[in-house]
PDB file of C-alpha atoms in Angstrom:
ATOM      1  CA  UNK A   1       0.000   0.016  -0.089  1.00 51.00           C
ATOM      2  CA  UNK A   2       2.335   2.766  -1.265  1.00 68.00           C
ATOM      3  CA  UNK A   3      -0.436   5.227  -2.222  1.00 90.00           C
ATOM      4  CA  UNK A   4      -3.422   6.421  -0.444  1.00 95.00           C
ATOM      5  CA  UNK A   5      -6.052   3.844  -0.960  1.00 96.00           C
ATOM      6  CA  UNK A   6      -9.873   3.639  -0.077  1.00 97.00           C
ATOM      7  CA  UNK A   7     -10.401   0.447   1.839  1.00 97.00           C
ATOM      8  CA  UNK A   8     -14.047   0.918   2.846  1.00 97.00           C
ATOM      9  CA  UNK A   9     -16.676   3.329   1.677  1.00 96.00           C
ATOM     10  CA  UNK A  10     -20.360   3.924   2.415  1.00 94.00           C
ATOM     11  CA  UNK A  11     -19.834   4.581   6.161  1.00 95.00           C
ATOM     12  CA  UNK A  12     -21.990   7.199   7.852  1.00 93.00           C
ATOM     13  CA  UNK A  13     -19.332   8.926  10.266  1.00 94.00           C
ATOM     14  CA  UNK A  14     -16.508   6.633  10.926  1.00 95.00           C
ATOM     15  CA  UNK A  15     -14.564   7.271  14.417  1.00 97.00           C
ATOM     16  CA  UNK A  16     -12.601   5.655  17.097  1.00 97.00           C
ATOM     17  CA  UNK A  17     -10.230   3.565  14.821  1.00 98.00           C
ATOM     18  CA  UNK A  18      -8.373   0.941  16.577  1.00 98.00           C
ATOM     19  CA  UNK A  19      -6.030  -1.782  15.475  1.00 98.00           C
ATOM     20  CA  UNK A  20      -6.558  -4.954  17.484  1.00 97.00           C
ATOM     21  CA  UNK A  21      -6.043  -8.658  16.957  1.00 96.00           C
ATOM     22  CA  UNK A  22      -5.116  -8.127  13.253  1.00 96.00           C
ATOM     23  CA  UNK A  23      -8.117  -6.130  12.241  1.00 97.00           C
ATOM     24  CA  UNK A  24      -9.065  -2.360  12.068  1.00 98.00           C
ATOM     25  CA  UNK A  25     -11.960  -1.847  14.496  1.00 98.00           C
ATOM     26  CA  UNK A  26     -14.050   1.496  14.138  1.00 98.00           C
ATOM     27  CA  UNK A  27     -17.448   2.991  15.175  1.00 97.00           C
ATOM     28  CA  UNK A  28     -19.996   4.347  12.887  1.00 96.00           C
ATOM     29  CA  UNK A  29     -21.654   7.228  14.866  1.00 94.00           C
ATOM     30  CA  UNK A  30     -24.676   7.720  12.573  1.00 93.00           C
ATOM     31  CA  UNK A  31     -25.373   3.867  12.269  1.00 93.00           C
ATOM     32  CA  UNK A  32     -24.696   3.323  15.970  1.00 95.00           C
ATOM     33  CA  UNK A  33     -22.396   0.451  15.379  1.00 97.00           C
ATOM     34  CA  UNK A  34     -19.068  -1.042  15.880  1.00 97.00           C
ATOM     35  CA  UNK A  35     -17.367  -3.024  12.909  1.00 97.00           C
ATOM     36  CA  UNK A  36     -14.028  -4.526  12.130  1.00 97.00           C
ATOM     37  CA  UNK A  37     -12.063  -4.673   8.881  1.00 97.00           C
ATOM     38  CA  UNK A  38      -9.976  -7.804   8.217  1.00 96.00           C
ATOM     39  CA  UNK A  39      -6.922  -8.195   6.114  1.00 91.00           C
ATOM     40  CA  UNK A  40      -8.925  -9.451   3.255  1.00 92.00           C
ATOM     41  CA  UNK A  41     -11.066  -6.319   3.109  1.00 93.00           C
ATOM     42  CA  UNK A  42     -14.082  -7.843   4.705  1.00 95.00           C
ATOM     43  CA  UNK A  43     -16.059  -5.725   7.078  1.00 97.00           C
ATOM     44  CA  UNK A  44     -18.131  -7.395   9.901  1.00 96.00           C
ATOM     45  CA  UNK A  45     -20.582  -5.843  12.005  1.00 96.00           C
ATOM     46  CA  UNK A  46     -19.659  -6.506  15.842  1.00 96.00           C
ATOM     47  CA  UNK A  47     -22.324  -4.810  17.825  1.00 96.00           C
ATOM     48  CA  UNK A  48     -24.759  -1.962  17.907  1.00 96.00           C
ATOM     49  CA  UNK A  49     -24.309   0.794  20.622  1.00 96.00           C
ATOM     50  CA  UNK A  50     -27.138   2.648  22.301  1.00 95.00           C
ATOM     51  CA  UNK A  51     -25.964   6.245  21.763  1.00 94.00           C
ATOM     52  CA  UNK A  52     -23.083   8.226  20.436  1.00 92.00           C
ATOM     53  CA  UNK A  53     -20.364   9.291  20.736  1.00 95.00           C
ATOM     54  CA  UNK A  54     -19.048   5.806  20.413  1.00 97.00           C
ATOM     55  CA  UNK A  55     -15.520   4.912  21.409  1.00 97.00           C
ATOM     56  CA  UNK A  56     -13.895   1.510  22.281  1.00 98.00           C
ATOM     57  CA  UNK A  57     -10.974  -0.179  23.740  1.00 98.00           C
ATOM     58  CA  UNK A  58      -9.913  -3.415  25.419  1.00 97.00           C
ATOM     59  CA  UNK A  59      -9.174  -4.311  29.081  1.00 97.00           C
ATOM     60  CA  UNK A  60      -6.096  -6.301  29.824  1.00 96.00           C
ATOM     61  CA  UNK A  61      -8.103  -9.495  29.999  1.00 95.00           C
ATOM     62  CA  UNK A  62      -9.360  -8.971  26.374  1.00 95.00           C
ATOM     63  CA  UNK A  63     -12.896  -7.817  27.034  1.00 96.00           C
ATOM     64  CA  UNK A  64     -13.914  -4.916  24.876  1.00 97.00           C
ATOM     65  CA  UNK A  65     -15.216  -1.770  26.677  1.00 98.00           C
ATOM     66  CA  UNK A  66     -17.301   0.799  24.935  1.00 97.00           C
ATOM     67  CA  UNK A  67     -18.709   4.342  25.536  1.00 97.00           C
ATOM     68  CA  UNK A  68     -22.193   5.035  24.764  1.00 96.00           C
ATOM     69  CA  UNK A  69     -21.676   8.767  25.148  1.00 94.00           C
ATOM     70  CA  UNK A  70     -25.082  10.429  25.298  1.00 93.00           C
ATOM     71  CA  UNK A  71     -26.573   8.274  27.878  1.00 93.00           C
ATOM     72  CA  UNK A  72     -23.304   8.473  29.880  1.00 93.00           C
ATOM     73  CA  UNK A  73     -22.596   4.742  30.028  1.00 95.00           C
ATOM     74  CA  UNK A  74     -19.479   2.605  29.791  1.00 96.00           C
ATOM     75  CA  UNK A  75     -20.397  -0.933  28.649  1.00 95.00           C
ATOM     76  CA  UNK A  76     -18.321  -4.042  28.561  1.00 95.00           C
ATOM     77  CA  UNK A  77     -18.670  -6.963  26.168  1.00 90.00           C
ATOM     78  CA  UNK A  78     -19.613 -10.334  27.658  1.00 87.00           C
ATOM     79  CA  UNK A  79     -19.602 -13.721  25.706  1.00 84.00           C
ATOM     80  CA  UNK A  80     -23.108 -14.653  24.757  1.00 79.00           C
ATOM     81  CA  UNK A  81     -24.650 -11.647  26.465  1.00 85.00           C
ATOM     82  CA  UNK A  82     -23.291  -8.673  24.312  1.00 92.00           C
ATOM     83  CA  UNK A  83     -22.760  -5.329  25.844  1.00 95.00           C
ATOM     84  CA  UNK A  84     -23.668  -5.010  29.566  1.00 95.00           C
ATOM     85  CA  UNK A  85     -23.282  -2.005  32.053  1.00 96.00           C
ATOM     86  CA  UNK A  86     -19.967  -1.540  33.585  1.00 96.00           C
ATOM     87  CA  UNK A  87     -19.925   2.096  34.780  1.00 97.00           C
ATOM     88  CA  UNK A  88     -22.461   5.004  34.996  1.00 96.00           C
ATOM     89  CA  UNK A  89     -20.887   8.465  34.263  1.00 97.00           C
ATOM     90  CA  UNK A  90     -23.974  10.351  34.369  1.00 92.00           C
ATOM     91  CA  UNK A  91     -23.450  11.618  37.937  1.00 94.00           C
ATOM     92  CA  UNK A  92     -20.120  13.277  36.721  1.00 96.00           C
ATOM     93  CA  UNK A  93     -21.491  15.260  33.911  1.00 94.00           C
ATOM     94  CA  UNK A  94     -24.710  16.124  32.050  1.00 91.00           C
ATOM     95  CA  UNK A  95     -22.954  16.406  28.832  1.00 94.00           C
ATOM     96  CA  UNK A  96     -21.792  13.871  26.250  1.00 93.00           C
ATOM     97  CA  UNK A  97     -18.860  11.546  26.921  1.00 96.00           C
ATOM     98  CA  UNK A  98     -16.475  10.946  24.147  1.00 96.00           C
ATOM     99  CA  UNK A  99     -13.146   9.144  23.967  1.00 97.00           C
ATOM    100  CA  UNK A 100     -11.881   6.218  26.017  1.00 98.00           C
ATOM    101  CA  UNK A 101      -8.444   4.927  26.858  1.00 98.00           C
ATOM    102  CA  UNK A 102      -7.645   1.899  28.970  1.00 98.00           C
ATOM    103  CA  UNK A 103      -4.630   1.855  31.295  1.00 98.00           C
ATOM    104  CA  UNK A 104      -2.454  -1.361  31.463  1.00 97.00           C
ATOM    105  CA  UNK A 105      -3.609  -1.688  35.227  1.00 97.00           C
ATOM    106  CA  UNK A 106      -7.237  -2.059  34.012  1.00 97.00           C
ATOM    107  CA  UNK A 107      -8.180   1.493  34.980  1.00 98.00           C
ATOM    108  CA  UNK A 108     -10.222   3.373  32.316  1.00 98.00           C
ATOM    109  CA  UNK A 109     -10.074   6.978  31.370  1.00 98.00           C
ATOM    110  CA  UNK A 110     -13.109   8.563  29.521  1.00 98.00           C
ATOM    111  CA  UNK A 111     -13.383  12.109  28.587  1.00 97.00           C
ATOM    112  CA  UNK A 112     -16.375  14.380  28.190  1.00 96.00           C
ATOM    113  CA  UNK A 113     -16.660  17.693  26.183  1.00 93.00           C
ATOM    114  CA  UNK A 114     -18.392  19.559  29.034  1.00 93.00           C
ATOM    115  CA  UNK A 115     -21.147  21.247  26.922  1.00 90.00           C
ATOM    116  CA  UNK A 116     -23.774  20.492  24.450  1.00 85.00           C
ATOM    117  CA  UNK A 117     -22.546  20.204  20.811  1.00 79.00           C
ATOM    118  CA  UNK A 118     -25.132  22.853  19.752  1.00 76.00           C
ATOM    119  CA  UNK A 119     -23.999  25.150  22.610  1.00 78.00           C
ATOM    120  CA  UNK A 120     -21.252  27.695  23.028  1.00 82.00           C
ATOM    121  CA  UNK A 121     -17.820  26.360  23.364  1.00 83.00           C
ATOM    122  CA  UNK A 122     -16.531  26.074  26.922  1.00 88.00           C
ATOM    123  CA  UNK A 123     -13.360  24.894  28.478  1.00 90.00           C
ATOM    124  CA  UNK A 124     -15.323  22.607  30.932  1.00 92.00           C
ATOM    125  CA  UNK A 125     -14.113  19.309  29.633  1.00 96.00           C
ATOM    126  CA  UNK A 126     -13.528  16.512  32.083  1.00 97.00           C
ATOM    127  CA  UNK A 127     -11.578  13.305  32.198  1.00 98.00           C
ATOM    128  CA  UNK A 128     -13.148  10.398  34.449  1.00 98.00           C
ATOM    129  CA  UNK A 129     -11.389   7.625  35.960  1.00 98.00           C
ATOM    130  CA  UNK A 130     -13.197   4.261  36.070  1.00 98.00           C
ATOM    131  CA  UNK A 131     -11.752   1.741  38.278  1.00 97.00           C
ATOM    132  CA  UNK A 132     -12.119  -2.206  37.790  1.00 96.00           C
ATOM    133  CA  UNK A 133     -14.897  -2.344  40.352  1.00 96.00           C
ATOM    134  CA  UNK A 134     -16.964   0.139  38.058  1.00 96.00           C
ATOM    135  CA  UNK A 135     -16.703   3.019  40.453  1.00 97.00           C
ATOM    136  CA  UNK A 136     -15.960   6.543  38.607  1.00 97.00           C
ATOM    137  CA  UNK A 137     -14.614   9.797  39.755  1.00 97.00           C
ATOM    138  CA  UNK A 138     -13.306  12.928  37.952  1.00 97.00           C
ATOM    139  CA  UNK A 139      -9.638  12.845  37.384  1.00 97.00           C
ATOM    140  CA  UNK A 140      -9.092  16.158  35.389  1.00 97.00           C
ATOM    141  CA  UNK A 141     -11.097  19.236  34.246  1.00 96.00           C
ATOM    142  CA  UNK A 142     -11.027  22.453  32.489  1.00 96.00           C
ATOM    143  CA  UNK A 143     -10.168  21.085  29.053  1.00 97.00           C
ATOM    144  CA  UNK A 144     -11.191  22.637  25.744  1.00 96.00           C
ATOM    145  CA  UNK A 145     -13.152  19.819  24.166  1.00 96.00           C
ATOM    146  CA  UNK A 146     -11.136  16.904  24.890  1.00 97.00           C
ATOM    147  CA  UNK A 147     -10.965  14.423  21.975  1.00 97.00           C
ATOM    148  CA  UNK A 148      -8.669  11.685  21.155  1.00 97.00           C
ATOM    149  CA  UNK A 149      -6.706  10.106  24.017  1.00 98.00           C
ATOM    150  CA  UNK A 150      -3.840   7.694  24.502  1.00 98.00           C
ATOM    151  CA  UNK A 151      -2.032   6.075  27.392  1.00 98.00           C
ATOM    152  CA  UNK A 152       1.706   5.282  26.917  1.00 96.00           C
ATOM    153  CA  UNK A 153       2.846   1.695  26.921  1.00 93.00           C
ATOM    154  CA  UNK A 154       4.390   1.988  30.337  1.00 95.00           C
ATOM    155  CA  UNK A 155       1.226   3.512  31.857  1.00 96.00           C
ATOM    156  CA  UNK A 156       3.043   6.541  32.961  1.00 97.00           C
ATOM    157  CA  UNK A 157       1.524   9.304  30.639  1.00 97.00           C
ATOM    158  CA  UNK A 158      -1.959  10.056  29.201  1.00 98.00           C
ATOM    159  CA  UNK A 159      -2.184  12.382  26.296  1.00 98.00           C
ATOM    160  CA  UNK A 160      -5.321  14.086  25.271  1.00 98.00           C
ATOM    161  CA  UNK A 161      -6.122  16.136  22.261  1.00 98.00           C
ATOM    162  CA  UNK A 162      -7.803  19.479  23.189  1.00 97.00           C
ATOM    163  CA  UNK A 163      -9.617  20.261  19.753  1.00 96.00           C
ATOM    164  CA  UNK A 164     -10.638  23.867  20.740  1.00 95.00           C
ATOM    165  CA  UNK A 165      -7.232  24.719  22.170  1.00 95.00           C
ATOM    166  CA  UNK A 166      -5.054  23.511  19.213  1.00 96.00           C
ATOM    167  CA  UNK A 167      -2.676  21.426  21.598  1.00 97.00           C
ATOM    168  CA  UNK A 168      -2.094  17.854  22.834  1.00 98.00           C
ATOM    169  CA  UNK A 169      -2.043  17.993  26.632  1.00 98.00           C
ATOM    170  CA  UNK A 170      -0.100  15.423  28.851  1.00 97.00           C
ATOM    171  CA  UNK A 171      -0.932  14.038  32.263  1.00 98.00           C
ATOM    172  CA  UNK A 172       1.334  11.807  34.646  1.00 98.00           C
ATOM    173  CA  UNK A 173      -0.634   8.891  35.825  1.00 98.00           C
ATOM    174  CA  UNK A 174      -0.153   8.593  39.583  1.00 97.00           C
ATOM    175  CA  UNK A 175       0.356   5.129  41.309  1.00 94.00           C
ATOM    176  CA  UNK A 176      -3.366   5.385  42.527  1.00 94.00           C
ATOM    177  CA  UNK A 177      -4.474   6.041  38.857  1.00 97.00           C
ATOM    178  CA  UNK A 178      -5.144   9.846  39.319  1.00 97.00           C
ATOM    179  CA  UNK A 179      -3.884  12.337  36.647  1.00 98.00           C
ATOM    180  CA  UNK A 180      -1.248  15.035  37.563  1.00 96.00           C
ATOM    181  CA  UNK A 181      -1.038  17.852  34.953  1.00 91.00           C
ATOM    182  CA  UNK A 182       2.366  17.432  33.038  1.00 88.00           C
ATOM    183  CA  UNK A 183       1.977  20.333  30.559  1.00 91.00           C
ATOM    184  CA  UNK A 184       1.694  20.600  26.980  1.00 96.00           C
ATOM    185  CA  UNK A 185       2.860  17.551  24.953  1.00 97.00           C
ATOM    186  CA  UNK A 186       2.655  19.603  21.678  1.00 97.00           C
ATOM    187  CA  UNK A 187       1.150  22.689  20.246  1.00 96.00           C
ATOM    188  CA  UNK A 188      -0.727  22.341  17.028  1.00 94.00           C
ATOM    189  CA  UNK A 189      -1.621  26.037  16.510  1.00 91.00           C
ATOM    190  CA  UNK A 190      -4.235  26.525  13.786  1.00 92.00           C
ATOM    191  CA  UNK A 191      -5.346  22.920  14.070  1.00 95.00           C
ATOM    192  CA  UNK A 192      -8.205  21.243  15.694  1.00 96.00           C
ATOM    193  CA  UNK A 193      -6.839  17.787  16.616  1.00 97.00           C
ATOM    194  CA  UNK A 194      -9.449  15.124  16.856  1.00 97.00           C
ATOM    195  CA  UNK A 195      -8.532  11.366  17.106  1.00 98.00           C
ATOM    196  CA  UNK A 196      -4.870  10.448  17.948  1.00 98.00           C
ATOM    197  CA  UNK A 197      -2.674   7.448  17.757  1.00 98.00           C
ATOM    198  CA  UNK A 198       1.037   6.580  18.584  1.00 97.00           C
ATOM    199  CA  UNK A 199       3.222   6.501  15.348  1.00 95.00           C
ATOM    200  CA  UNK A 200       5.426   3.703  16.624  1.00 92.00           C
ATOM    201  CA  UNK A 201       8.426   5.626  17.452  1.00 92.00           C
ATOM    202  CA  UNK A 202       7.269   7.845  20.190  1.00 93.00           C
ATOM    203  CA  UNK A 203       5.411  10.464  18.014  1.00 97.00           C
ATOM    204  CA  UNK A 204       1.704  10.904  17.524  1.00 98.00           C
ATOM    205  CA  UNK A 205      -0.621  11.013  14.512  1.00 98.00           C
ATOM    206  CA  UNK A 206      -3.634  13.346  14.943  1.00 98.00           C
ATOM    207  CA  UNK A 207      -6.736  13.494  12.709  1.00 98.00           C
ATOM    208  CA  UNK A 208      -8.112  16.912  11.869  1.00 97.00           C
ATOM    209  CA  UNK A 209     -11.636  17.639  10.333  1.00 97.00           C
ATOM    210  CA  UNK A 210     -11.349  21.354   9.322  1.00 95.00           C
ATOM    211  CA  UNK A 211      -7.853  20.866   7.664  1.00 95.00           C
ATOM    212  CA  UNK A 212      -8.903  17.507   5.941  1.00 97.00           C
ATOM    213  CA  UNK A 213      -5.743  15.999   6.962  1.00 97.00           C
ATOM    214  CA  UNK A 214      -3.696  13.589   9.284  1.00 98.00           C
ATOM    215  CA  UNK A 215      -0.511  14.938  10.833  1.00 98.00           C
ATOM    216  CA  UNK A 216       2.475  13.219  12.431  1.00 97.00           C
ATOM    217  CA  UNK A 217       4.183  15.184  15.202  1.00 97.00           C
ATOM    218  CA  UNK A 218       6.673  14.801  17.908  1.00 97.00           C
ATOM    219  CA  UNK A 219       6.722  15.814  21.438  1.00 96.00           C
ATOM    220  CA  UNK A 220       7.330  19.664  21.418  1.00 95.00           C
ATOM    221  CA  UNK A 221       5.326  20.110  18.108  1.00 94.00           C
ATOM    222  CA  UNK A 222       7.832  19.304  15.294  1.00 95.00           C
ATOM    223  CA  UNK A 223       5.734  18.279  12.165  1.00 95.00           C
ATOM    224  CA  UNK A 224       7.183  15.097  10.713  1.00 95.00           C
ATOM    225  CA  UNK A 225       4.695  14.404   8.056  1.00 95.00           C
ATOM    226  CA  UNK A 226       1.182  15.430   6.706  1.00 96.00           C
ATOM    227  CA  UNK A 227      -1.197  13.563   4.665  1.00 97.00           C
ATOM    228  CA  UNK A 228      -3.697  15.655   2.917  1.00 97.00           C
ATOM    229  CA  UNK A 229      -7.127  14.291   2.210  1.00 97.00           C
ATOM    230  CA  UNK A 230     -10.241  15.307   0.394  1.00 95.00           C
ATOM    231  CA  UNK A 231     -12.592  15.034   3.513  1.00 96.00           C
ATOM    232  CA  UNK A 232     -12.501  15.742   7.184  1.00 97.00           C
ATOM    233  CA  UNK A 233     -10.515  13.161   9.113  1.00 98.00           C
ATOM    234  CA  UNK A 234     -11.967  12.210  12.352  1.00 98.00           C
ATOM    235  CA  UNK A 235      -9.840   9.341  13.622  1.00 98.00           C
ATOM    236  CA  UNK A 236      -6.580   7.328  12.812  1.00 98.00           C
ATOM    237  CA  UNK A 237      -4.804   4.239  13.884  1.00 98.00           C
ATOM    238  CA  UNK A 238      -1.603   2.578  12.943  1.00 97.00           C
ATOM    239  CA  UNK A 239      -1.649  -1.019  12.320  1.00 96.00           C
ATOM    240  CA  UNK A 240      -1.058  -3.919   9.822  1.00 93.00           C
ATOM    241  CA  UNK A 241       1.280  -6.938  10.239  1.00 89.00           C
ATOM    242  CA  UNK A 242       4.345  -4.649  10.759  1.00 91.00           C
ATOM    243  CA  UNK A 243       2.505  -1.631  12.203  1.00 89.00           C
ATOM    244  CA  UNK A 244       3.493   0.526   9.314  1.00 94.00           C
ATOM    245  CA  UNK A 245       0.011   1.128   7.972  1.00 96.00           C
ATOM    246  CA  UNK A 246      -1.917   4.397   8.820  1.00 98.00           C
ATOM    247  CA  UNK A 247      -5.771   4.030   8.609  1.00 98.00           C
ATOM    248  CA  UNK A 248      -7.819   7.150   8.615  1.00 98.00           C
ATOM    249  CA  UNK A 249     -11.540   7.555   8.913  1.00 98.00           C
ATOM    250  CA  UNK A 250     -12.805  10.328   6.646  1.00 98.00           C
ATOM    251  CA  UNK A 251     -16.213  11.867   5.820  1.00 96.00           C
ATOM    252  CA  UNK A 252     -17.682  15.084   4.398  1.00 93.00           C
ATOM    253  CA  UNK A 253     -18.217  17.534   7.287  1.00 89.00           C
ATOM    254  CA  UNK A 254     -20.802  18.641   8.446  1.00 83.00           C
ATOM    255  CA  UNK A 255     -22.971  16.542   6.317  1.00 82.00           C
ATOM    256  CA  UNK A 256     -21.627  13.220   8.106  1.00 80.00           C
ATOM    257  CA  UNK A 257     -23.884  14.087  11.210  1.00 76.00           C
ATOM    258  CA  UNK A 258     -27.107  14.117   8.982  1.00 76.00           C
ATOM    259  CA  UNK A 259     -28.361  10.584   8.268  1.00 74.00           C
ATOM    260  CA  UNK A 260     -30.370  12.112   5.378  1.00 78.00           C
ATOM    261  CA  UNK A 261     -27.293  13.568   3.706  1.00 77.00           C
ATOM    262  CA  UNK A 262     -25.784  10.278   2.353  1.00 82.00           C
ATOM    263  CA  UNK A 263     -23.040   7.960   3.627  1.00 91.00           C
ATOM    264  CA  UNK A 264     -19.837   9.881   2.671  1.00 93.00           C
ATOM    265  CA  UNK A 265     -17.594   8.033   5.230  1.00 95.00           C
ATOM    266  CA  UNK A 266     -14.558   6.165   4.194  1.00 97.00           C
ATOM    267  CA  UNK A 267     -11.605   4.135   5.769  1.00 98.00           C
ATOM    268  CA  UNK A 268      -8.418   5.388   3.994  1.00 97.00           C
ATOM    269  CA  UNK A 269      -5.136   3.374   4.111  1.00 97.00           C
ATOM    270  CA  UNK A 270      -1.583   4.615   3.633  1.00 97.00           C
ATOM    271  CA  UNK A 271       1.811   2.892   4.140  1.00 95.00           C
ATOM    272  CA  UNK A 272       3.922   5.223   6.332  1.00 93.00           C
ATOM    273  CA  UNK A 273       6.815   3.134   7.129  1.00 86.00           C
TER     274      UNK A 273
END
């Protein structure tokens, strides 16, 4: 895959791209589903999710955990039972929940934007900590539309994209699972970073809707590579057998949020190393 390639089309609004067990997993917010794309180009529908935003990750024991954002629930997949309740975040915020990231300890971090999508933007975004027993507490606040979120392999750092602030912000993960502000991981002035993923060498790819691109940066903000697209880019993931493929979820914006506007969403692929 030496050139930018369309791998899947006909998606509503693709989000939360994840490489897992040899497949690309993603959510379709307008369809309310999670699907997986295999190496042969086959897409299988995995499950429906009650509400969007939808985001997904996996616990250390292999169970998938899912954010059902509007109703404020974290769900866990149970064999032969589907998605069942794991944690209720509705007591921490009245507004939609967004991205999820699982820590190697089994703790879960979920961020929420802190205001209604149709309302005036505010820097009231939060990150919730969900413990393995299902209890939840606020771990961070004051974020400007928290979006894509990552935990480092060693579990020591959490990075979150603040879409309305043009930056990636880092936190140190304390031994008890709390988050201590660690500063700005990278400024991306003039950009609105959405989904993010590690690039395999310590840098980060961020997806951007207004700029219709996916950008690779290093800590501190040095831009290494930019992939220009023809639609807004909502999420990205690196994967493939050698980890050298970049997958990007794109769609026309804002038409993607209107189910009557047609399904413009695509999965784009590009070999980047």
